[in-house]
Amino acid sequence: MTLPSWQDTKLGSMARAALWLLLVVGEDKIFTKAQLRAAFPDVAQIDRRIRDLRDRGWRIDTSRDDPSLKQQEQRFVARGEDVWIPGKSKAPKHKNSLTAAQRLKVFQADNYLCRSCGIAGGEAYEDGITLSVLNVARRKVLMPDGTVDYQLVTECKRCGAGGADREVDLGVILDLAEALSPMERQVFSAWIVADQRSLSPMEKIWGLYRTLPEDSRKAVADTLDDMDD
């Protein structure tokens, strides 16, 4: 099937951007923002049109997804919907915009915490400088009956960077919960009610130990060996 020209101004800017990726860049090839803007000097928000393609199944990686890419580079990985065909350019229903009231409801339900990393809104990351900004993401949930649902969840911008959809298998989690012993279920239920888990001293020191460089890890191991002697 012959594709339309990406230079056809009768097409929408998103359709033209998709065709440019196919006809000029090519799958699994790298392009830069400068090349994109040079190809579409008449389109003010061509970067946004590229982002919109991700909602239509197109995979376009940035340096956040692929560490081998430079900051100004993107890789066209795989094609999605044929958005130049009438009716194919609409975003899926689960990608529709949210109202302020819907966003607030999600934030409140999630206690204003990122459900991926646990950071609170406005809290500083490990560097002590960057503050978290919360957003509402649509999490793909595989239901126990095999269907797929998209549910709203709070996520910080750092965890949501890259545009890749996260998914969780609810059936697997329910199976794991049913396999817990009565005592384990009681502890797990308490965590759910409190919406947090208190770490034991062993878990805390293990978490700190895992962050150490090799020389420091060896120093800890040697100290423990000396204490056992």
Short mmCIF file of C-alpha atoms in Angstrom, two decimals, residues 64-206:
data_model
loop_
_atom_site.label_atom_id
_atom_site.label_comp_id
_atom_site.label_asym_id
_atom_site.label_seq_id
_atom_site.Cartn_x
_atom_site.Cartn_y
_atom_site.Cartn_z
CA ARG A 64 15.12 8.09 29.55
CA ASP A 65 14.06 4.86 27.84
CA ASP A 66 17.34 4.14 26.07
CA PRO A 67 20.49 5.29 27.94
CA SER A 68 22.54 4.99 24.72
CA LEU A 69 20.66 8.00 23.29
CA LYS A 70 21.84 11.55 23.83
CA GLN A 71 19.45 14.02 25.43
CA GLN A 72 18.48 15.61 22.10
CA GLU A 73 18.05 12.25 20.35
CA GLN A 74 15.02 9.98 19.98
CA ARG A 75 14.71 6.56 18.40
CA PHE A 76 11.73 5.55 16.25
CA VAL A 77 11.29 1.94 17.40
CA ALA A 78 7.93 0.73 16.11
CA ARG A 79 4.91 1.97 14.22
CA GLY A 80 1.43 2.11 15.72
CA GLU A 81 -1.96 3.14 14.34
CA ASP A 82 -2.15 4.45 10.77
CA VAL A 83 -3.14 7.91 11.98
CA TRP A 84 -3.34 9.36 8.44
CA ILE A 85 -6.42 7.17 7.81
CA PRO A 86 -9.70 8.85 8.88
CA GLY A 87 -10.89 7.53 12.24
CA LYS A 88 -7.49 6.12 13.21
CA SER A 89 -6.13 9.28 14.81
CA LYS A 90 -8.39 9.30 17.86
CA ALA A 91 -6.69 8.53 21.16
CA PRO A 92 -7.98 5.53 23.15
CA LYS A 93 -10.66 6.38 25.72
CA HIS A 94 -8.26 5.70 28.59
CA LYS A 95 -6.03 8.50 27.24
CA ASN A 96 -8.72 11.20 27.42
CA SER A 97 -7.98 14.30 29.49
CA LEU A 98 -8.96 14.42 33.15
CA THR A 99 -10.83 17.19 34.91
CA ALA A 100 -9.34 18.98 37.93
CA ALA A 101 -11.95 17.28 40.13
CA GLN A 102 -10.95 13.82 38.86
CA ARG A 103 -7.28 14.53 39.50
CA LEU A 104 -7.98 15.76 43.03
CA LYS A 105 -10.03 12.64 43.80
CA VAL A 106 -7.14 10.39 42.72
CA PHE A 107 -4.59 12.39 44.75
CA GLN A 108 -6.78 12.14 47.85
CA ALA A 109 -7.38 8.40 47.39
CA ASP A 110 -3.61 7.83 47.09
CA ASN A 111 -2.76 10.09 50.07
CA TYR A 112 -0.78 12.39 47.78
CA LEU A 113 1.92 9.71 47.35
CA CYS A 114 3.52 8.42 44.17
CA ARG A 115 2.34 4.81 43.95
CA SER A 116 5.50 3.80 42.09
CA CYS A 117 8.26 5.11 44.39
CA GLY A 118 6.31 6.30 47.47
CA ILE A 119 7.49 9.91 47.45
CA ALA A 120 5.06 12.60 48.60
CA GLY A 121 4.17 15.67 46.58
CA GLY A 122 6.75 18.41 47.12
CA GLU A 123 9.15 16.05 48.90
CA ALA A 124 12.83 16.19 47.92
CA TYR A 125 14.46 13.32 46.05
CA GLU A 126 17.77 11.78 47.18
CA ASP A 127 19.77 14.72 45.82
CA GLY A 128 18.08 16.98 48.39
CA ILE A 129 17.42 19.60 45.71
CA THR A 130 14.82 18.34 43.23
CA LEU A 131 11.26 18.36 44.56
CA SER A 132 8.71 15.82 43.38
CA VAL A 133 5.72 16.88 41.30
CA LEU A 134 2.73 14.55 41.31
CA ASN A 135 0.63 13.67 38.30
CA VAL A 136 -2.17 11.23 37.53
CA ALA A 137 -1.26 8.24 35.38
CA ARG A 138 -3.38 5.54 33.81
CA ARG A 139 -2.16 2.16 35.01
CA LYS A 140 -2.88 -0.89 32.86
CA VAL A 141 -4.36 -3.58 35.11
CA LEU A 142 -4.69 -7.20 33.98
CA MET A 143 -7.86 -8.38 35.69
CA PRO A 144 -8.30 -11.92 37.12
CA ASP A 145 -10.84 -12.75 34.37
CA GLY A 146 -8.29 -11.94 31.64
CA THR A 147 -9.70 -8.55 30.68
CA VAL A 148 -7.72 -5.31 30.73
CA ASP A 149 -8.72 -2.22 32.70
CA TYR A 150 -7.05 1.19 32.86
CA GLN A 151 -7.20 2.66 36.35
CA LEU A 152 -6.08 6.06 37.59
CA VAL A 153 -3.14 6.25 39.98
CA THR A 154 -0.89 8.95 41.43
CA GLU A 155 2.64 8.98 40.04
CA CYS A 156 5.47 11.49 40.28
CA LYS A 157 6.81 12.97 37.07
CA ARG A 158 10.16 11.22 37.51
CA CYS A 159 8.53 7.78 37.63
CA GLY A 160 6.23 8.66 34.77
CA ALA A 161 9.03 9.93 32.52
CA GLY A 162 9.51 8.19 29.19
CA GLY A 163 5.86 7.63 28.33
CA ALA A 164 5.99 3.85 28.71
CA ASP A 165 2.81 2.29 30.09
CA ARG A 166 3.26 0.36 33.33
CA GLU A 167 1.05 -2.63 33.98
CA VAL A 168 0.20 -4.83 36.92
CA ASP A 169 -1.39 -8.28 37.06
CA LEU A 170 -4.09 -8.12 39.73
CA GLY A 171 -4.74 -11.86 39.49
CA VAL A 172 -1.14 -12.69 40.43
CA ILE A 173 -1.28 -10.34 43.43
CA LEU A 174 -4.55 -11.88 44.63
CA ASP A 175 -3.08 -15.39 44.29
CA LEU A 176 -0.04 -14.34 46.33
CA ALA A 177 -2.30 -12.82 49.00
CA GLU A 178 -4.34 -16.03 49.26
CA ALA A 179 -1.12 -18.04 49.70
CA LEU A 180 -0.10 -16.06 52.80
CA SER A 181 -0.30 -17.70 56.22
CA PRO A 182 -2.91 -16.36 58.69
CA MET A 183 -0.21 -14.39 60.55
CA GLU A 184 1.19 -12.98 57.30
CA ARG A 185 -2.30 -11.93 56.20
CA GLN A 186 -2.79 -10.11 59.51
CA VAL A 187 0.48 -8.20 59.05
CA PHE A 188 -0.30 -7.44 55.40
CA SER A 189 -3.79 -6.18 56.32
CA ALA A 190 -2.26 -3.85 58.91
CA TRP A 191 0.06 -2.43 56.23
CA ILE A 192 -2.94 -1.87 53.96
CA VAL A 193 -4.90 -0.04 56.67
CA ALA A 194 -1.90 2.17 57.54
CA ASP A 195 -0.97 2.53 53.84
CA GLN A 196 2.65 2.07 54.83
CA ARG A 197 5.07 -0.59 55.98
CA SER A 198 7.48 -0.04 58.84
CA LEU A 199 10.91 -1.44 58.04
CA SER A 200 12.70 -3.64 60.56
CA PRO A 201 16.24 -2.64 61.64
CA MET A 202 17.60 -5.43 59.42
CA GLU A 203 15.72 -4.16 56.38
CA LYS A 204 16.86 -0.59 57.01
CA ILE A 205 20.54 -1.49 57.28
CA TRP A 206 20.29 -3.77 54.23
#
